[in-house]
JSON list of C-alpha atoms and ligand atoms in Angstrom, two decimals:
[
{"chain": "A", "resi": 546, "resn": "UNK", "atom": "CA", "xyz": [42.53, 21.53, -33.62]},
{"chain": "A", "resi": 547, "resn": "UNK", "atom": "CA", "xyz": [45.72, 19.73, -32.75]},
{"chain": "A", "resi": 548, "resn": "UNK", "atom": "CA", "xyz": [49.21, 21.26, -32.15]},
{"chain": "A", "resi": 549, "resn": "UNK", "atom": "CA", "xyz": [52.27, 20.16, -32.91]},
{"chain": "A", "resi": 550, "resn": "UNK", "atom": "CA", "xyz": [53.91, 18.99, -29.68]},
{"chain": "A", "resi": 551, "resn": "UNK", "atom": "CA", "xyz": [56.99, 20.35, -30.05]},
{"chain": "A", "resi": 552, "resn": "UNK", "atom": "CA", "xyz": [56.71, 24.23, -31.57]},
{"chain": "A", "resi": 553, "resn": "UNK", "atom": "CA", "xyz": [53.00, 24.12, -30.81]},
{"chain": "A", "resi": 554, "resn": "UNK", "atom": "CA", "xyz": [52.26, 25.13, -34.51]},
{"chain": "A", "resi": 555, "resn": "UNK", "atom": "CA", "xyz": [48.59, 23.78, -35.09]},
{"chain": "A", "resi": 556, "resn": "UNK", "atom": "CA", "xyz": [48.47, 21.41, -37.70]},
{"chain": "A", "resi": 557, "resn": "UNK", "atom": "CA", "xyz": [45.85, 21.69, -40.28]},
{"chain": "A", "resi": 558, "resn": "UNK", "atom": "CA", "xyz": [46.78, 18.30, -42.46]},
{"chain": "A", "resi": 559, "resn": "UNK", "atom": "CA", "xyz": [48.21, 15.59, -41.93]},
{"chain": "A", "resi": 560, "resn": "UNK", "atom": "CA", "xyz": [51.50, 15.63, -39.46]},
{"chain": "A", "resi": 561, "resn": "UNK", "atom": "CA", "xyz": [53.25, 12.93, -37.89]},
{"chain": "A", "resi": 562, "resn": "UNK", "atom": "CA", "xyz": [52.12, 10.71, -35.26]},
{"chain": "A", "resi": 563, "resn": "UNK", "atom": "CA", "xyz": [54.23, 9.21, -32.13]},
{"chain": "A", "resi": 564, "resn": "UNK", "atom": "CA", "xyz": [51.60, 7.51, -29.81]},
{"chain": "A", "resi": 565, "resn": "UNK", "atom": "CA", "xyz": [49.46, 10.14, -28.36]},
{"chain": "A", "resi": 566, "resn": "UNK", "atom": "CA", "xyz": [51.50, 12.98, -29.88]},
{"chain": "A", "resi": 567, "resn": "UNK", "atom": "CA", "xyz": [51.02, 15.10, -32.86]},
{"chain": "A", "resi": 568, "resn": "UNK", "atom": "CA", "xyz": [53.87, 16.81, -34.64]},
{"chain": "A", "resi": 569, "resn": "UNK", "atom": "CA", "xyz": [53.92, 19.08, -38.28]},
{"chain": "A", "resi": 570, "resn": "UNK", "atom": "CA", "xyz": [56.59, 17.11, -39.79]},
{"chain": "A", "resi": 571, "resn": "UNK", "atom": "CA", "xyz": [59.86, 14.96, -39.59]},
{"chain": "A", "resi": 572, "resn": "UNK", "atom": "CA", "xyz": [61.80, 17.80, -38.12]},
{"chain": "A", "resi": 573, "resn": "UNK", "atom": "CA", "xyz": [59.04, 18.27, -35.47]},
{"chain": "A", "resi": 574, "resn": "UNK", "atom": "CA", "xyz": [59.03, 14.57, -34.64]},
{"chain": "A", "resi": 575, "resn": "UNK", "atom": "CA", "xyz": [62.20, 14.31, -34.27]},
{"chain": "A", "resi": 576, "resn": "UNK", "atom": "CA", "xyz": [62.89, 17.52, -32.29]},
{"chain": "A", "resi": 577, "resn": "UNK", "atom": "CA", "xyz": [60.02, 16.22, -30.04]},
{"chain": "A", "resi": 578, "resn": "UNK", "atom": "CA", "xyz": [61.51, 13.11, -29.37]},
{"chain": "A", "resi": 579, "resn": "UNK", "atom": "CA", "xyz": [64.70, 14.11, -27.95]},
{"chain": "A", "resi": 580, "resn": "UNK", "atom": "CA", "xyz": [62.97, 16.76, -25.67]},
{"chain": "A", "resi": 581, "resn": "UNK", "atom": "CA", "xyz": [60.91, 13.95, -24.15]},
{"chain": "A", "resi": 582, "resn": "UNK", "atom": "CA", "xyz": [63.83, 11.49, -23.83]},
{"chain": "A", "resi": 583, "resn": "UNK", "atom": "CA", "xyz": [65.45, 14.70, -22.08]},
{"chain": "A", "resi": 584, "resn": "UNK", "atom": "CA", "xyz": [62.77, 15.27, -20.11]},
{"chain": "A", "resi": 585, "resn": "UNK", "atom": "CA", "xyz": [63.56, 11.27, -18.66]},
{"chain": "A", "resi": 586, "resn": "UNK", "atom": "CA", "xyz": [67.51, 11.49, -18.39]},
{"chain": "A", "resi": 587, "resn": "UNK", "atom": "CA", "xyz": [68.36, 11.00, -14.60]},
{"chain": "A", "resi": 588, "resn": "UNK", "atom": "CA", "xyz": [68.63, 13.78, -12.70]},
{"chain": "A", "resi": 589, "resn": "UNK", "atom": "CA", "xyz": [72.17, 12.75, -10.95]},
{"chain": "A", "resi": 590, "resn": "UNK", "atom": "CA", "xyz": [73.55, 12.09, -13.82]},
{"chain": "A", "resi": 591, "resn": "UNK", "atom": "CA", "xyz": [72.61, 15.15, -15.65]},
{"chain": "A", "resi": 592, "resn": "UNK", "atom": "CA", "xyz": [73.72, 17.41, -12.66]},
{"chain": "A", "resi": 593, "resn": "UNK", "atom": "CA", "xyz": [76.85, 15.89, -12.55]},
{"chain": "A", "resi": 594, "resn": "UNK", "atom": "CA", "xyz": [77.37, 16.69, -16.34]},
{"chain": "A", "resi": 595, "resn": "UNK", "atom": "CA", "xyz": [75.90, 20.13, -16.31]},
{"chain": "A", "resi": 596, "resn": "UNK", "atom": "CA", "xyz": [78.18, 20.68, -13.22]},
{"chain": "A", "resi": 597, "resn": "UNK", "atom": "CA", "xyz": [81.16, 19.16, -15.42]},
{"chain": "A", "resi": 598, "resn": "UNK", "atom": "CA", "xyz": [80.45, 21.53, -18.49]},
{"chain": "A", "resi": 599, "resn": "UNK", "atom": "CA", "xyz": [79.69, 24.63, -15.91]},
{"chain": "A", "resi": 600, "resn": "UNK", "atom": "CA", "xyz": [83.35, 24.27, -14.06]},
{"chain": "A", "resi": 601, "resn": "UNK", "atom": "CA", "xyz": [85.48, 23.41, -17.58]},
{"chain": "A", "resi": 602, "resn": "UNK", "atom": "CA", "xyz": [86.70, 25.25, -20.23]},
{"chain": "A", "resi": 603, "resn": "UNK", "atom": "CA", "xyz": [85.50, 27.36, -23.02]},
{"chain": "A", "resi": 604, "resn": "UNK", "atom": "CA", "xyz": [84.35, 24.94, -25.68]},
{"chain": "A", "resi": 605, "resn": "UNK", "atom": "CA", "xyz": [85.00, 27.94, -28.15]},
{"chain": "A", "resi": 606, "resn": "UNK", "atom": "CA", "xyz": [88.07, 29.35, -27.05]},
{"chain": "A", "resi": 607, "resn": "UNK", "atom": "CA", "xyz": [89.42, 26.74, -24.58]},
{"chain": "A", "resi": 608, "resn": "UNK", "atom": "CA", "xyz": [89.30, 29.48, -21.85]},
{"chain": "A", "resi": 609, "resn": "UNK", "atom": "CA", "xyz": [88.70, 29.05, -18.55]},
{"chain": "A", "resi": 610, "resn": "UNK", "atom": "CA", "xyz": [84.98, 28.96, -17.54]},
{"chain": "A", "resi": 611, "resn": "UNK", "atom": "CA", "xyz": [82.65, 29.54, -15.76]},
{"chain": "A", "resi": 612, "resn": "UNK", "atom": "CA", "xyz": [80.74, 28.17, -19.23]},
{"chain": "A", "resi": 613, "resn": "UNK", "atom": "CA", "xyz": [77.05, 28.58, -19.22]},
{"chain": "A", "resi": 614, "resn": "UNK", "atom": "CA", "xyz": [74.64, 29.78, -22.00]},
{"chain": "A", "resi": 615, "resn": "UNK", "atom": "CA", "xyz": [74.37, 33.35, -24.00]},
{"chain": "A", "resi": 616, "resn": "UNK", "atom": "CA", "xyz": [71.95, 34.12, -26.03]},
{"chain": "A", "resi": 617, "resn": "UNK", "atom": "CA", "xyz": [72.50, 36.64, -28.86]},
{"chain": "A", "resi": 618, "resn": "UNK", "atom": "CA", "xyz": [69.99, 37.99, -31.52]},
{"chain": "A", "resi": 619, "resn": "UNK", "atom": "CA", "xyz": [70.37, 39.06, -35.28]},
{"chain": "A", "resi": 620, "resn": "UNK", "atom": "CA", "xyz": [68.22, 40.11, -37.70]},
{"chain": "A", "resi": 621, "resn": "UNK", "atom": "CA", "xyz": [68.68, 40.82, -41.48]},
{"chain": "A", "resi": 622, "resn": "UNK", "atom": "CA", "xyz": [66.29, 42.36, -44.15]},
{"chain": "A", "resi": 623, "resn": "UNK", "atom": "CA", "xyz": [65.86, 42.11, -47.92]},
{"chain": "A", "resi": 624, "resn": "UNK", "atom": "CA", "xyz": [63.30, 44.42, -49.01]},
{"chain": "A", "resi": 625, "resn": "UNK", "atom": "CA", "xyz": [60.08, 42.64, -48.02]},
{"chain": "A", "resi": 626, "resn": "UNK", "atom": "CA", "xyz": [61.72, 40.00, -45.97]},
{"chain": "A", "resi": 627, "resn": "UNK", "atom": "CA", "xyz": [63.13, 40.46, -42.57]},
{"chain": "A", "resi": 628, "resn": "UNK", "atom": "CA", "xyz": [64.08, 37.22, -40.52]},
{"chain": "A", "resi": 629, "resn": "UNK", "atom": "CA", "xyz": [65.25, 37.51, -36.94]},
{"chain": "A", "resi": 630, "resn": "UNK", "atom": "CA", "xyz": [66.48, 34.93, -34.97]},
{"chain": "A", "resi": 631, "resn": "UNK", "atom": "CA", "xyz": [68.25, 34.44, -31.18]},
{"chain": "A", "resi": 632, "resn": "UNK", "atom": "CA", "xyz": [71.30, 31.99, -31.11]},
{"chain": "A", "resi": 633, "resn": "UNK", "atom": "CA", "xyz": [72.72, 30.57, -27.55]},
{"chain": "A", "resi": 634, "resn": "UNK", "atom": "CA", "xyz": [76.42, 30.26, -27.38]},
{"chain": "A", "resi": 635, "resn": "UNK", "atom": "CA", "xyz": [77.55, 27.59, -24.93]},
{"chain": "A", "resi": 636, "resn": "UNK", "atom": "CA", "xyz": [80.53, 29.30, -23.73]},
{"chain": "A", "resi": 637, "resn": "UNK", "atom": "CA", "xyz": [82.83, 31.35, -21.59]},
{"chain": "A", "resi": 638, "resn": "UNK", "atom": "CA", "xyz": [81.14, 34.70, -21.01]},
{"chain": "A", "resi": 639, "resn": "UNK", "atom": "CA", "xyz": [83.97, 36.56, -22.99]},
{"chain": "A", "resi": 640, "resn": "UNK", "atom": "CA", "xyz": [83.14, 34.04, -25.88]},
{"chain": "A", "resi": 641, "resn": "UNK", "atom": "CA", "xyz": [79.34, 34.92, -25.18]},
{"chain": "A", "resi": 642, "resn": "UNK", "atom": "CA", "xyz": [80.13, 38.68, -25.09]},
{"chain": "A", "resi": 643, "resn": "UNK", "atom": "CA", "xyz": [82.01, 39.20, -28.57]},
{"chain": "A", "resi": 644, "resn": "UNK", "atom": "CA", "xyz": [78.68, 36.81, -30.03]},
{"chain": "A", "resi": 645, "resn": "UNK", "atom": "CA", "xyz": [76.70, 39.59, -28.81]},
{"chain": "A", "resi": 646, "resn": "UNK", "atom": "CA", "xyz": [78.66, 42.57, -29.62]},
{"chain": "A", "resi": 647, "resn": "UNK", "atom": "CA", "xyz": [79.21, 40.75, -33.56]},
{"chain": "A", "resi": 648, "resn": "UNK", "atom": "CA", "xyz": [75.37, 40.43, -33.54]},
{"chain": "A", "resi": 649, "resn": "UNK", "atom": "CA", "xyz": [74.65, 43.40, -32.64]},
{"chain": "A", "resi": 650, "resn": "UNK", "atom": "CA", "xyz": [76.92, 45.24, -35.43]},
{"chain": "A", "resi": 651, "resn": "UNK", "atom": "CA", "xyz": [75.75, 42.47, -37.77]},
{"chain": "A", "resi": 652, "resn": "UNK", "atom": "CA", "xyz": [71.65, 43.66, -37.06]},
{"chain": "A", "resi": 653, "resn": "UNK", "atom": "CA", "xyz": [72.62, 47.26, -37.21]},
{"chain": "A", "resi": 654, "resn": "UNK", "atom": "CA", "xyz": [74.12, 47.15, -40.77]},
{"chain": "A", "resi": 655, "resn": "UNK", "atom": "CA", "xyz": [72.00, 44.47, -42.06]},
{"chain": "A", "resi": 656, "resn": "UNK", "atom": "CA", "xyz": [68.48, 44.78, -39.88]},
{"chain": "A", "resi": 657, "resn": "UNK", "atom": "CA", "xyz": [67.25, 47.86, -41.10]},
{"chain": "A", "resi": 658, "resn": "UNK", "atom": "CA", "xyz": [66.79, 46.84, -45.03]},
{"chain": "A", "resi": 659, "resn": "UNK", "atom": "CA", "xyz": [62.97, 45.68, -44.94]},
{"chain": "A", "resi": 660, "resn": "UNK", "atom": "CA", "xyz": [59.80, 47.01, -44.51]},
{"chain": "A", "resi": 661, "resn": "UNK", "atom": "CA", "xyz": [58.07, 47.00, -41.85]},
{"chain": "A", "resi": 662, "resn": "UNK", "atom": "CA", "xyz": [59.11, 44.41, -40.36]},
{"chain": "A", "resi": 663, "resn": "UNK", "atom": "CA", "xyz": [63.11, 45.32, -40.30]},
{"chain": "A", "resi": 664, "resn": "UNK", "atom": "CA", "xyz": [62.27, 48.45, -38.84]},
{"chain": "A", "resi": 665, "resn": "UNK", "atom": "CA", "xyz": [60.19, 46.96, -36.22]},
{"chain": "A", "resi": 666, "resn": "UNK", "atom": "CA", "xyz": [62.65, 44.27, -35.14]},
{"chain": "A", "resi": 667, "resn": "UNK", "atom": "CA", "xyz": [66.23, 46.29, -35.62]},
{"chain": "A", "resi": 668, "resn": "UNK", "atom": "CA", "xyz": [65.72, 48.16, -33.07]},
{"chain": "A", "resi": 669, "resn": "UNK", "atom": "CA", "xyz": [64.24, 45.23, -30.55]},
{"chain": "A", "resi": 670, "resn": "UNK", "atom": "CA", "xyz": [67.10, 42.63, -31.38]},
{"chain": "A", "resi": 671, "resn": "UNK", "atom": "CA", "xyz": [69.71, 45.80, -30.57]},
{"chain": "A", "resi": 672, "resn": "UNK", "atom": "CA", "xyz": [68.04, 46.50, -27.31]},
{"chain": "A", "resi": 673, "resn": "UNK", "atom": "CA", "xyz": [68.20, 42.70, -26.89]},
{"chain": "A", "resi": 674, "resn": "UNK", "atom": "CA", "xyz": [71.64, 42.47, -27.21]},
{"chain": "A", "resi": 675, "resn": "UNK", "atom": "CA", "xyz": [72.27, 44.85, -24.75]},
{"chain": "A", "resi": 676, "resn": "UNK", "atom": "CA", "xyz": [69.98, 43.76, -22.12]},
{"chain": "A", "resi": 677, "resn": "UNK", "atom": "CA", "xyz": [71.63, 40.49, -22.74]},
{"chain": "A", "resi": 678, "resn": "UNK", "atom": "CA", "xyz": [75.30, 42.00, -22.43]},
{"chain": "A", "resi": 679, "resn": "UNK", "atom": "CA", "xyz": [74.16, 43.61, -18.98]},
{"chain": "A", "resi": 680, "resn": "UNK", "atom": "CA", "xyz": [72.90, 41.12, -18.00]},
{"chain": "A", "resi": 681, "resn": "UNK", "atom": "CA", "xyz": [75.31, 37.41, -17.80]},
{"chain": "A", "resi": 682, "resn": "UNK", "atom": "CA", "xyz": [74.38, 34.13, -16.28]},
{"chain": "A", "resi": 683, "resn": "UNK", "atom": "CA", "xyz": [75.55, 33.43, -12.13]},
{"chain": "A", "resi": 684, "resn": "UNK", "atom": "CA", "xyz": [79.01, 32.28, -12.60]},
{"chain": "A", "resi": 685, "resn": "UNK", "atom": "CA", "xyz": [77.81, 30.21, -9.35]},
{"chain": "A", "resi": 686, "resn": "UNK", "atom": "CA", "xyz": [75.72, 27.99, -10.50]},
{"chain": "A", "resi": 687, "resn": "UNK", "atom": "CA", "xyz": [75.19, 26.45, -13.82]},
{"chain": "A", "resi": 688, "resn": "UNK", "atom": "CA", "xyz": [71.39, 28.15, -15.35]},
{"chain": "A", "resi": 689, "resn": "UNK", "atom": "CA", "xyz": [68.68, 26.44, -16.33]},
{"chain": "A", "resi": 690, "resn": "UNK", "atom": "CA", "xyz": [68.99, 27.31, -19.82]},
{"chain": "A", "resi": 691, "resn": "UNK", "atom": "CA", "xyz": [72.45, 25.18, -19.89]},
{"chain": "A", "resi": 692, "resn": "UNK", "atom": "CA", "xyz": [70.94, 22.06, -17.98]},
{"chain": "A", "resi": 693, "resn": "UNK", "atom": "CA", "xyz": [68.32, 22.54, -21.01]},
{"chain": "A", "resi": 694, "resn": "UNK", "atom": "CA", "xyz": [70.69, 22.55, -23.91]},
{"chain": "A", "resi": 695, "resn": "UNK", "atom": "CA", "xyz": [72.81, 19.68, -22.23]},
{"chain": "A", "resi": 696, "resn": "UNK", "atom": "CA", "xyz": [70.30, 17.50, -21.67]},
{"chain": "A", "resi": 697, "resn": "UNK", "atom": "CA", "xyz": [69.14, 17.99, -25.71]},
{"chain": "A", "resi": 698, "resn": "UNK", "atom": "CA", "xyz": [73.02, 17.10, -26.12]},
{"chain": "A", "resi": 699, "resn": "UNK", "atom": "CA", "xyz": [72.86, 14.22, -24.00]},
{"chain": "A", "resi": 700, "resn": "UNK", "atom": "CA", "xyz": [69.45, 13.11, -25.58]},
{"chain": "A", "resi": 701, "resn": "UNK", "atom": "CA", "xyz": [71.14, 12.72, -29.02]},
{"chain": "A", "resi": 702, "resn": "UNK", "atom": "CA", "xyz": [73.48, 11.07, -27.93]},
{"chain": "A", "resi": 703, "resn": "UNK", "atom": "CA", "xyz": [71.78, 8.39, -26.01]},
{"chain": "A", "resi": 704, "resn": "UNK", "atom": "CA", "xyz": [69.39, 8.28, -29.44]},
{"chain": "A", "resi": 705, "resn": "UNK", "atom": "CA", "xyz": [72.87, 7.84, -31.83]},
{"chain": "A", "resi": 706, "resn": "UNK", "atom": "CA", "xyz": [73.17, 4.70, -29.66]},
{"chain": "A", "resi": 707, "resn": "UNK", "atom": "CA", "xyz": [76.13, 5.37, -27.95]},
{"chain": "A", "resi": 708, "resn": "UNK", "atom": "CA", "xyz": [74.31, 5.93, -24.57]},
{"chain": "A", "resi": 709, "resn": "UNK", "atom": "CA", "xyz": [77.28, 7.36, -22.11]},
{"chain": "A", "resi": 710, "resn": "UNK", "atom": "CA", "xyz": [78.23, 10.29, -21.03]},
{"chain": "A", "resi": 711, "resn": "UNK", "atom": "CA", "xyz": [80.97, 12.05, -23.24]},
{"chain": "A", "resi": 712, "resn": "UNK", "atom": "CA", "xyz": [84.33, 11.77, -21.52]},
{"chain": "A", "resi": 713, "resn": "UNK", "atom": "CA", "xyz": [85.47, 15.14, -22.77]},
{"chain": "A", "resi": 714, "resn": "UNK", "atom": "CA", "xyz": [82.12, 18.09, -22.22]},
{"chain": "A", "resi": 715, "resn": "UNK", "atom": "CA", "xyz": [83.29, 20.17, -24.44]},
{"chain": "A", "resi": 716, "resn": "UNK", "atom": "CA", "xyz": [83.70, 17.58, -27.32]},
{"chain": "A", "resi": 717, "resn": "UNK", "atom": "CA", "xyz": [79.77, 18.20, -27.98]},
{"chain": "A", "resi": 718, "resn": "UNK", "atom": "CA", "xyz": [79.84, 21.03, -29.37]},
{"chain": "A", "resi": 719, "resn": "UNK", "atom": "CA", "xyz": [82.24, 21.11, -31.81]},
{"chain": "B", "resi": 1386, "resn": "ZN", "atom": "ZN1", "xyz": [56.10, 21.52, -35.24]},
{"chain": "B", "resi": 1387, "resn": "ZN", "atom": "ZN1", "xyz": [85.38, 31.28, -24.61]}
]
């Protein structure tokens, strides 16, 4: 059974096709592409970018950096329904901190609502938040989870046809 090649889904009918890869849909093929063509970006170039982004500012609250990656979780319930989801901030880690903190609050009003599933997952996106506000990124060196989320950046950009480096890092994620 093939899998889509870019959230490993398998796909039972149908899909999209880009030469020897499969993917579920548009969205898929699309999201597939750019992780390849960030897979191929230079390395130089992409350290010298990531290092760029690492030693600027805040692109959230023009703060002084270090700026690397924090990942918050949330989860809300209606009843039946409960949908969870973790969101990474590219930002200073004060920035990243109050994300957390605001998810956290956000999961325990909201989380709890469903059943079973927001009972299940309320408590594991709380705990999450606090393992993640324990625990922050090396303010040494830039993580691998930025140099991921840059290169994605860098990716679309090179796809929208403008093909250079920003000037300004922090313009990207406005
Ligand atoms: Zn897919
Ligand atoms: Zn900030």
């Amino acid at each position: 059974m093939a899998k889509c090649a870019y959230c490993s889904t398998t796909i039972l009918f149908g899909g999209k096709r880009n030469g020897d890869l499969r993917f579920c849909n548009d969205k898929c093929l699309q999201g597939g592409s750019l992780a390849i063509a960030a897979t191929q970006l230079p390395a130089s170039e992409v350290a010298v970018y990531v290092g760029k982004v690492h030693r600027g500012s805040c692109p959230s609250c023009a703060g002084p950096g270090p700026v690397d990656v924090h990942t918050s979780y949330r989860v809300w319930s209606a009843l039946v329904m409960t949908q969870w989801s973790s969101r990474p901030l590219v930002g200073c880690k004060s920035c990243g901190t109050k994300r957390k903190l605001g998810d956290a609050a956000f999961s325990l009003v909201l989380g709890w609502w469903g059943f079973p599933w927001g009972l299940v997952m309320t408590p594991v996106q709380l705990g999450r938040n606090l393992f993640a506000l324990a625990r922050t990124p090396d303010p040494t060196t830039p993580s691998p989870a930025l140099e991921k989320i840059l290169r994605l950046h860098l990716a679309a950009q090179a796809v929208e046809g403008r093909g250079r480096l920003p000037a300004a890092p922090g313009a990207v994620f406005k």
